[in-house]
Coordinates of C-alpha atoms in Angstrom, one line a residue:
X277 CA 1.6 21.4 14.1
X278 CA 1.2 20.1 10.6
X279 CA 3.4 21.4 7.9
X280 CA 3.5 21.2 4.2
X281 CA 6.5 22.0 2.1
X282 CA 6.3 22.6 -1.6
X283 CA 9.7 22.2 -3.4
X284 CA 10.6 23.8 -6.7
X285 CA 11.1 21.9 -9.9
X286 CA 14.8 22.7 -9.7
X287 CA 15.0 21.1 -6.3
X288 CA 13.1 18.1 -7.6
X289 CA 15.6 17.7 -10.4
X290 CA 18.4 17.9 -8.0
X291 CA 16.8 15.3 -5.8
X292 CA 16.4 13.0 -8.7
X293 CA 20.0 13.3 -9.7
X294 CA 21.1 12.7 -6.1
X295 CA 18.9 9.7 -5.9
X296 CA 20.7 8.1 -8.9
X297 CA 23.9 8.1 -6.9
X298 CA 23.4 5.4 -4.3
X299 CA 25.7 5.0 -1.3
X300 CA 27.7 2.0 -1.7
X301 CA 26.1 -0.9 0.1
X302 CA 29.1 -1.6 2.2
X303 CA 28.9 1.9 3.7
X304 CA 25.3 1.3 4.9
X305 CA 24.2 -0.2 8.2
X306 CA 22.3 -3.4 7.6
X307 CA 19.0 -1.8 8.6
X308 CA 19.5 0.7 5.8
X309 CA 19.9 -2.2 3.3
X310 CA 16.4 -3.4 4.3
X311 CA 15.0 0.1 3.7
X312 CA 16.7 0.4 0.4
X313 CA 15.3 -3.0 -0.7
X314 CA 11.8 -1.8 0.1
X315 CA 12.4 1.5 -1.7
X316 CA 13.6 -0.2 -4.8
X317 CA 10.4 -2.3 -4.8
X318 CA 8.3 0.8 -4.5
X319 CA 10.1 2.4 -7.4
X320 CA 9.4 -0.7 -9.5
X321 CA 5.7 -0.7 -8.5
X322 CA 5.4 2.9 -9.6
X323 CA 7.2 2.3 -12.8
X324 CA 5.2 -0.8 -13.7
X325 CA 1.9 1.0 -12.7
X326 CA 0.5 -1.8 -10.5
X327 CA -3.0 -1.3 -9.1
X328 CA -3.2 -0.8 -5.4
X329 CA -4.5 -4.3 -4.6
X330 CA -1.8 -5.9 -6.8
X331 CA 0.9 -3.7 -5.2
X332 CA -0.2 -4.9 -1.8
X333 CA 0.4 -8.5 -2.9
X334 CA 3.9 -7.7 -3.9
X335 CA 4.6 -5.9 -0.6
X336 CA 3.3 -8.7 1.6
X337 CA 5.2 -11.6 -0.1
X338 CA 8.5 -9.7 -0.3
X339 CA 8.2 -8.4 3.3
X340 CA 7.4 -11.8 4.6
X341 CA 10.4 -13.3 2.8
X342 CA 12.7 -10.7 4.2
X343 CA 11.4 -11.2 7.8
X344 CA 11.5 -15.0 7.7
X345 CA 15.1 -14.9 6.6
X346 CA 16.4 -12.2 9.0
X347 CA 14.5 -13.2 12.1
X348 CA 17.2 -15.6 13.1
X349 CA 19.4 -12.7 13.8
X350 CA 17.5 -12.2 17.1
X351 CA 17.1 -15.3 19.2
X352 CA 13.5 -16.2 19.9
X353 CA 12.0 -14.1 17.1
X354 CA 8.9 -16.1 16.0
X355 CA 7.9 -17.0 12.5
X356 CA 5.1 -14.8 11.2
X357 CA 4.3 -17.1 8.3
X358 CA 3.6 -20.0 10.7
X359 CA 0.6 -18.0 12.0
X360 CA -0.7 -17.2 8.5
X361 CA -2.9 -19.2 6.2
X362 CA -1.4 -21.5 3.6
X363 CA 2.3 -21.4 4.3
X364 CA 4.5 -24.5 4.6
X365 CA 7.0 -24.7 7.4
X366 CA 9.8 -22.2 7.0
X367 CA 13.4 -23.5 6.7
X368 CA 15.8 -23.0 9.5
X369 CA 19.6 -22.3 9.4
X370 CA 22.0 -25.1 10.3
X371 CA 23.1 -25.0 13.9
X372 CA 26.7 -24.1 14.4
X373 CA 27.1 -22.6 11.0
X374 CA 27.8 -18.9 10.2
X375 CA 25.3 -16.9 8.3
X376 CA 24.7 -13.3 7.4
X377 CA 20.9 -13.0 7.7
X378 CA 20.7 -9.6 6.1
X379 CA 22.2 -11.0 3.0
X380 CA 19.8 -14.0 3.2
X381 CA 16.9 -11.6 3.6
X382 CA 18.0 -9.5 0.6
X383 CA 18.3 -12.7 -1.5
X384 CA 14.9 -13.9 -0.4
X385 CA 13.3 -10.5 -1.0
X386 CA 14.5 -10.1 -4.5
X387 CA 14.0 -13.7 -5.4
X388 CA 10.3 -13.2 -4.6
X389 CA 10.2 -9.8 -6.4
X390 CA 11.5 -11.4 -9.6
X391 CA 9.0 -14.3 -9.4
X392 CA 5.8 -12.9 -8.2
X393 CA 4.9 -10.3 -10.8
X394 CA 7.3 -7.6 -11.8
X395 CA 8.0 -6.4 -15.3
X396 CA 11.0 -4.1 -15.0
X397 CA 13.2 -6.6 -13.2
X398 CA 16.3 -5.4 -15.2
X399 CA 16.1 -2.1 -13.3
X400 CA 16.9 -4.0 -10.1
X401 CA 20.0 -5.8 -11.3
X402 CA 22.6 -3.1 -10.7
X403 CA 21.4 -2.5 -7.2
X404 CA 21.2 -6.2 -6.3
X405 CA 24.7 -6.8 -7.6
X406 CA 26.1 -3.9 -5.6
X407 CA 24.6 -5.3 -2.4
X408 CA 25.8 -8.9 -3.1
X409 CA 29.3 -7.6 -4.0
X410 CA 29.5 -5.7 -0.7
X411 CA 28.9 -8.9 1.2
X412 CA 31.4 -10.8 -0.9
X413 CA 34.0 -8.3 0.2
X414 CA 33.3 -8.9 3.9
X415 CA 32.3 -12.6 4.1
X416 CA 34.2 -15.8 3.5
X417 CA 33.0 -17.8 0.5
X418 CA 31.3 -20.5 2.5
X419 CA 29.3 -18.1 4.6
X420 CA 28.3 -16.0 1.6
X421 CA 27.0 -19.1 -0.3
X422 CA 25.3 -20.5 2.8
X423 CA 23.5 -17.2 3.4
X424 CA 22.4 -16.9 -0.2
X425 CA 21.2 -20.5 -0.3
X426 CA 19.2 -19.9 2.9
X427 CA 17.6 -16.9 1.4
X428 CA 16.6 -18.9 -1.7
X429 CA 15.1 -21.6 0.5
X430 CA 12.9 -19.1 2.3
X431 CA 11.8 -17.6 -1.0
X432 CA 10.9 -21.0 -2.3
X433 CA 8.3 -21.5 0.5
X434 CA 6.9 -18.0 0.0
X435 CA 6.6 -18.4 -3.7
X436 CA 4.9 -21.8 -3.3
X437 CA 2.1 -20.1 -1.3
X438 CA 1.9 -17.2 -3.8
X439 CA 1.4 -19.7 -6.7
X440 CA -1.7 -21.0 -5.0
X441 CA -3.3 -17.7 -3.7
X442 CA -5.8 -17.3 -6.6
X443 CA -4.0 -14.6 -8.4
X444 CA -3.5 -16.4 -11.7
X445 CA -7.1 -17.4 -11.8
X446 CA -8.2 -13.8 -11.3
X447 CA -6.5 -12.7 -14.5
X448 CA -8.1 -12.5 -17.9
X449 CA -11.6 -12.0 -16.7
X450 CA -14.3 -10.1 -18.6
X451 CA -14.4 -6.4 -18.1
X452 CA -16.6 -5.0 -15.3
X453 CA -18.7 -2.1 -16.7
X454 CA -21.1 -1.7 -13.8
X455 CA -24.7 -0.8 -14.4
X456 CA -26.8 2.2 -15.3
X457 CA -29.4 1.2 -12.7
X458 CA -30.0 4.0 -10.1
X459 CA -27.4 4.1 -7.4
X460 CA -25.0 1.7 -9.1
X461 CA -21.5 2.2 -10.2
X462 CA -20.7 2.9 -13.8
X463 CA -17.4 4.0 -15.5
X464 CA -16.5 7.6 -14.5
X465 CA -15.1 10.6 -16.3
X466 CA -12.7 11.6 -17.7
X467 CA -11.6 8.2 -19.1
X468 CA -14.5 5.9 -18.3
X469 CA -12.3 3.0 -17.5
X470 CA -13.7 -0.4 -16.6
X471 CA -13.7 -1.6 -13.0
X472 CA -10.3 -2.6 -11.6
X473 CA -9.6 -6.0 -10.0
X474 CA -13.3 -6.9 -9.6
X475 CA -12.3 -10.5 -8.8
X476 CA -9.9 -9.6 -6.0
X477 CA -12.1 -11.1 -3.3
X478 CA -11.2 -14.5 -4.7
X479 CA -7.7 -14.2 -3.3
X480 CA -6.7 -16.3 -0.4
X481 CA -6.5 -14.2 2.8
X482 CA -3.4 -14.1 5.0
X483 CA -5.3 -14.2 8.3
X484 CA -9.0 -13.6 7.7
X485 CA -11.2 -16.7 7.3
X486 CA -12.6 -15.0 4.2
X487 CA -12.7 -11.7 2.3
X488 CA -16.1 -11.0 3.9
X489 CA -15.0 -11.5 7.5
X490 CA -15.2 -7.8 8.2
X491 CA -18.2 -7.1 5.9
X492 CA -19.7 -3.7 6.7
X493 CA -23.3 -2.7 6.9
X494 CA -24.9 -1.8 3.6
X495 CA -24.4 1.9 2.5
X496 CA -27.3 4.3 2.6
X497 CA -29.9 3.6 0.0
X498 CA -29.5 5.7 -3.1
X499 CA -32.2 8.4 -3.2
X500 CA -33.1 11.6 -5.0
X501 CA -35.1 12.7 -2.0
X502 CA -33.3 15.8 -0.7
X503 CA -34.1 14.8 2.9
X504 CA -32.5 11.3 2.6
X505 CA -29.2 10.3 4.2
X506 CA -27.7 9.6 0.7
X507 CA -28.7 13.0 -0.8
X508 CA -27.4 14.9 2.2
X509 CA -24.1 13.0 1.9
X510 CA -23.9 13.8 -1.8
X511 CA -24.6 17.5 -1.3
X512 CA -21.9 17.7 1.3
X513 CA -19.4 16.5 -1.3
X514 CA -20.7 19.0 -3.8
X515 CA -20.7 21.9 -1.3
X516 CA -17.2 21.2 -0.2
X517 CA -16.0 21.2 -3.8
X518 CA -17.6 24.6 -4.4
X519 CA -16.0 26.1 -1.3
X520 CA -12.8 24.1 -1.1
X521 CA -9.9 25.8 0.9
X522 CA -6.3 25.6 0.0
X523 CA -5.7 23.5 3.1
X524 CA -8.3 21.0 1.9
X525 CA -6.7 20.9 -1.6
X526 CA -3.3 20.3 -0.1
X527 CA -4.7 17.4 2.1
X528 CA -6.4 15.9 -0.9
X529 CA -3.3 16.1 -3.1
X530 CA -1.1 14.8 -0.4
X531 CA -3.1 11.6 0.1
X532 CA -4.1 11.2 -3.6
X533 CA -1.7 8.3 -4.1
X534 CA -3.3 7.4 -7.4
X535 CA -0.8 5.2 -9.2
X536 CA -1.7 6.5 -12.7
X537 CA -3.7 9.7 -13.2
X538 CA -4.4 10.3 -16.9
X539 CA -3.8 14.0 -17.5
X540 CA -5.7 15.8 -20.4
X541 CA -4.4 18.8 -22.2
X542 CA -6.3 19.6 -25.3
X543 CA -6.0 16.6 -27.5
X544 CA -3.1 15.3 -25.6
X545 CA -3.2 12.6 -22.9
X546 CA -0.3 11.5 -20.6
X547 CA 0.1 9.4 -17.5
X548 CA 1.2 10.9 -14.2
X549 CA 2.7 8.0 -12.1
X550 CA 2.5 8.2 -8.3
X551 CA 3.1 6.1 -5.3
X552 CA 0.2 3.7 -4.4
X553 CA -1.7 4.1 -1.1
X554 CA 0.1 1.0 0.2
X555 CA 3.4 2.3 -0.9
X556 CA 2.7 5.5 1.1
X557 CA 2.1 3.4 4.3
X558 CA 5.1 1.2 3.7
X559 CA 7.1 4.5 3.6
X560 CA 5.6 5.5 6.9
X561 CA 6.6 2.1 8.3
X562 CA 10.2 2.9 7.2
X563 CA 10.1 6.3 8.8
X564 CA 8.9 4.8 12.1
X565 CA 11.6 2.2 12.0
X566 CA 14.3 4.7 11.3
X567 CA 13.0 7.3 13.8
X568 CA 12.7 4.7 16.6
X569 CA 16.2 3.2 15.9
X570 CA 14.6 -0.2 15.3
X571 CA 17.1 -3.0 14.7
X572 CA 17.0 -5.2 11.6
X573 CA 14.5 -7.7 13.0
X574 CA 12.1 -5.1 14.3
X575 CA 12.4 -3.2 11.0
X576 CA 11.5 -6.3 9.0
X577 CA 8.6 -7.1 11.4
X578 CA 7.2 -3.5 10.9
X579 CA 7.3 -4.0 7.1
X580 CA 5.7 -7.4 7.4
X581 CA 2.9 -6.4 9.7
X582 CA 2.2 -3.3 7.7
X583 CA 2.1 -5.2 4.4
X584 CA -0.3 -7.8 6.0
X585 CA -2.6 -5.0 7.1
X586 CA -2.5 -3.5 3.6
X587 CA -3.2 -6.9 1.9
X588 CA -6.0 -7.9 4.2
X589 CA -7.6 -4.4 4.0
X590 CA -7.6 -4.3 0.2
X591 CA -9.1 -7.8 0.1
X592 CA -11.8 -6.8 2.6
X593 CA -12.5 -3.5 0.9
X594 CA -12.6 -4.9 -2.6
X595 CA -15.0 -7.6 -1.5
X596 CA -17.5 -5.0 -0.5
X597 CA -16.8 -2.7 -3.5
X598 CA -18.0 -5.1 -6.0
X599 CA -20.8 -6.5 -3.8
X600 CA -22.6 -3.2 -3.3
X601 CA -21.2 -1.6 -6.6
X602 CA -22.1 1.8 -5.2
X603 CA -22.3 4.9 -7.3
X604 CA -19.5 7.5 -7.2
X605 CA -20.3 11.1 -6.4
X606 CA -19.3 12.3 -9.9
X607 CA -21.9 10.1 -11.5
X608 CA -24.7 11.1 -9.1
X609 CA -23.8 14.9 -9.2
X610 CA -23.7 14.9 -13.0
X611 CA -27.1 13.2 -13.1
X612 CA -28.9 15.1 -10.4
X613 CA -27.1 18.4 -9.7
X614 CA -24.5 19.6 -12.2
X615 CA -23.8 17.8 -15.5
X616 CA -20.4 19.5 -15.9
X617 CA -19.1 19.0 -12.4
X618 CA -15.8 17.2 -11.8
X619 CA -14.1 16.4 -8.5
X620 CA -10.9 17.9 -7.4
X621 CA -9.2 14.5 -7.6
X622 CA -9.6 12.2 -10.5
X623 CA -12.1 9.4 -9.6
X624 CA -10.3 6.0 -9.6
X625 CA -11.9 3.2 -11.7
X626 CA -13.8 1.1 -9.2
X627 CA -17.0 1.4 -7.1
X628 CA -17.2 3.8 -4.2
X629 CA -18.1 1.7 -1.1
X630 CA -16.0 1.1 0.9
X631 CA -13.0 3.5 0.7
X632 CA -9.7 1.8 0.1
X633 CA -7.7 4.7 1.5
X634 CA -9.8 5.0 4.7
X635 CA -9.7 1.2 5.3
X636 CA -6.0 0.5 4.6
X637 CA -4.8 3.6 6.4
X638 CA -6.8 2.8 9.6
X639 CA -5.5 -0.8 9.5
X640 CA -1.9 0.1 8.9
X641 CA -2.0 2.8 11.5
X642 CA -3.4 0.4 14.1
X643 CA -0.6 -2.2 13.6
X644 CA 2.1 0.5 13.5
X645 CA 0.7 2.0 16.7
X646 CA 0.9 -1.4 18.4
X647 CA 4.5 -1.7 17.4
X648 CA 5.8 1.9 18.0
X649 CA 3.2 3.5 20.3
X650 CA -0.1 5.4 19.9
X651 CA 1.5 8.8 20.3
X652 CA 4.4 8.3 17.9
X653 CA 5.0 11.7 16.2
X654 CA 6.7 11.6 12.9
X655 CA 7.7 13.6 9.9
X656 CA 6.3 12.0 6.7
X657 CA 8.5 12.6 3.7
X658 CA 7.7 9.3 2.0
X659 CA 6.0 11.0 -0.9
X660 CA 8.5 13.9 -1.2
X661 CA 10.4 12.7 -4.3
X662 CA 7.1 11.9 -6.1
X663 CA 4.9 15.0 -5.4
X664 CA 7.2 17.4 -3.7
X665 CA 5.2 17.5 -0.4
X666 CA 6.0 16.5 3.2
X667 CA 3.9 16.6 6.4
X668 CA 4.1 16.3 10.1
X669 CA 1.8 14.1 12.3
X670 CA 1.4 13.6 16.0
X671 CA 0.4 9.9 15.6
X672 CA -0.3 7.2 13.1
X673 CA -4.0 7.5 13.9
X674 CA -3.9 11.2 13.0
X675 CA -2.3 10.4 9.6
X676 CA -4.9 7.8 9.0
X677 CA -7.8 10.1 9.9
X678 CA -6.4 12.7 7.5
X679 CA -6.0 10.2 4.7
X680 CA -9.6 9.2 5.2
X681 CA -11.1 12.8 5.1
X682 CA -8.9 13.6 2.1
X683 CA -11.2 11.5 -0.1
X684 CA -14.1 13.7 0.8
X685 CA -12.1 16.8 0.0
X686 CA -11.1 15.2 -3.2
X687 CA -14.7 14.7 -4.2
X688 CA -14.4 11.0 -4.7
X689 CA -16.0 9.6 -1.5
X690 CA -19.0 10.3 0.8
X691 CA -18.3 11.0 4.5
X692 CA -20.5 8.1 5.5
X693 CA -18.3 5.8 3.4
X694 CA -15.1 7.2 4.8
X695 CA -16.3 6.8 8.4
X696 CA -17.5 3.2 7.9
X697 CA -14.3 2.3 6.1
X698 CA -12.1 3.6 8.9
X699 CA -14.0 1.5 11.4
X700 CA -13.6 -1.5 9.1
X701 CA -9.8 -0.9 8.9
X702 CA -9.4 -0.4 12.7
X703 CA -11.2 -3.7 13.4
X704 CA -9.0 -5.5 10.9
X705 CA -5.8 -4.0 12.3
X706 CA -6.8 -5.0 15.9
X707 CA -7.5 -8.5 14.6
X708 CA -4.0 -8.7 13.0
X709 CA -2.3 -7.7 16.3
X710 CA -4.5 -10.1 18.2
X711 CA -3.4 -13.0 16.0
X712 CA 0.2 -12.1 15.5
X713 CA 1.1 -10.3 18.8
X714 CA 3.5 -7.4 19.2

């Protein structure tokens, strides 16, 4: 039974105040330190307003750094990076020496955070210092230094790969403004922003041989013929919007995960920051790890696998988005049906086909199901502090399916796109498990 819970503004304020008072790191189990590290990164990503693809890059490098440092806590835990593309051999701890690998993982994690691409690094300082100080209180000086140095050495290898992944070359490109040709994407209301991250397919994949490895079939041909596949799909979006139920609105809002919605009130404009789609699924990975009682290494593995699924899915999805440059429903409906129509959700600034939410959700759900089970029921409160909503699911697949259909309810994707994108994501998730194992 699914459940929504709306909380009041007063409760939100109370939650925010409570969130400012962190438990001291020394009172936390070491798995909780890993969760808090990830949560701090998510907060920074929200504050700095990173786009969903860029956020996935931050998640994957930091999660890999954490895993590669902490895996030595469990004998025989394999290197994930060794199975990925472009990583040098990872350092190993000295035999016969004492380490705290959770400390090493934390140092590796934040070393990568500070050097990949984060603006508000100062906001992390107090938290980092509290974690490091807690370890200083319990470790001898030599073990502390050895652990920190090991974390730094892991981060160095991760950052070397990051420096050569194509990110720097993808910056500073000319704006992508689409085309007014029939069926092609063009900037959408209300803000008519240029296309986001149109060169993302030039990034080096983690596992795929190229961004086009899971290239989907072409979308239905744009047509004004009322009997065409395209027009029927368009009319479905329009009809749903005119008869949308409260349940459909709630689902659309729950999975919106738009990192920056520009709100308009008269002549005023203001940004409404939210978690990214990837951040939502990293939160679900955290919930699965906590609910299952996963140890530190399994927890770090879950974060790493989920982040790889997100990164590869955004790469695959964005490759197709700017190849097909497919028209958004709002542009077609304004042109052919209703010039004043606006979708329930604000249309994000990039082409329609394929759907990022549908693809990344299916991919993340597939890897999480492989790690924790196909019928893993969970209570999702990963977005509670941001939008005041929480939800119950019977499985990761159920959550992914709902995330996918939410885009139709929101008026920003066609059903045929959501369906194809979910298949794309499932194939990619299965590929990741095949290559990395469970």
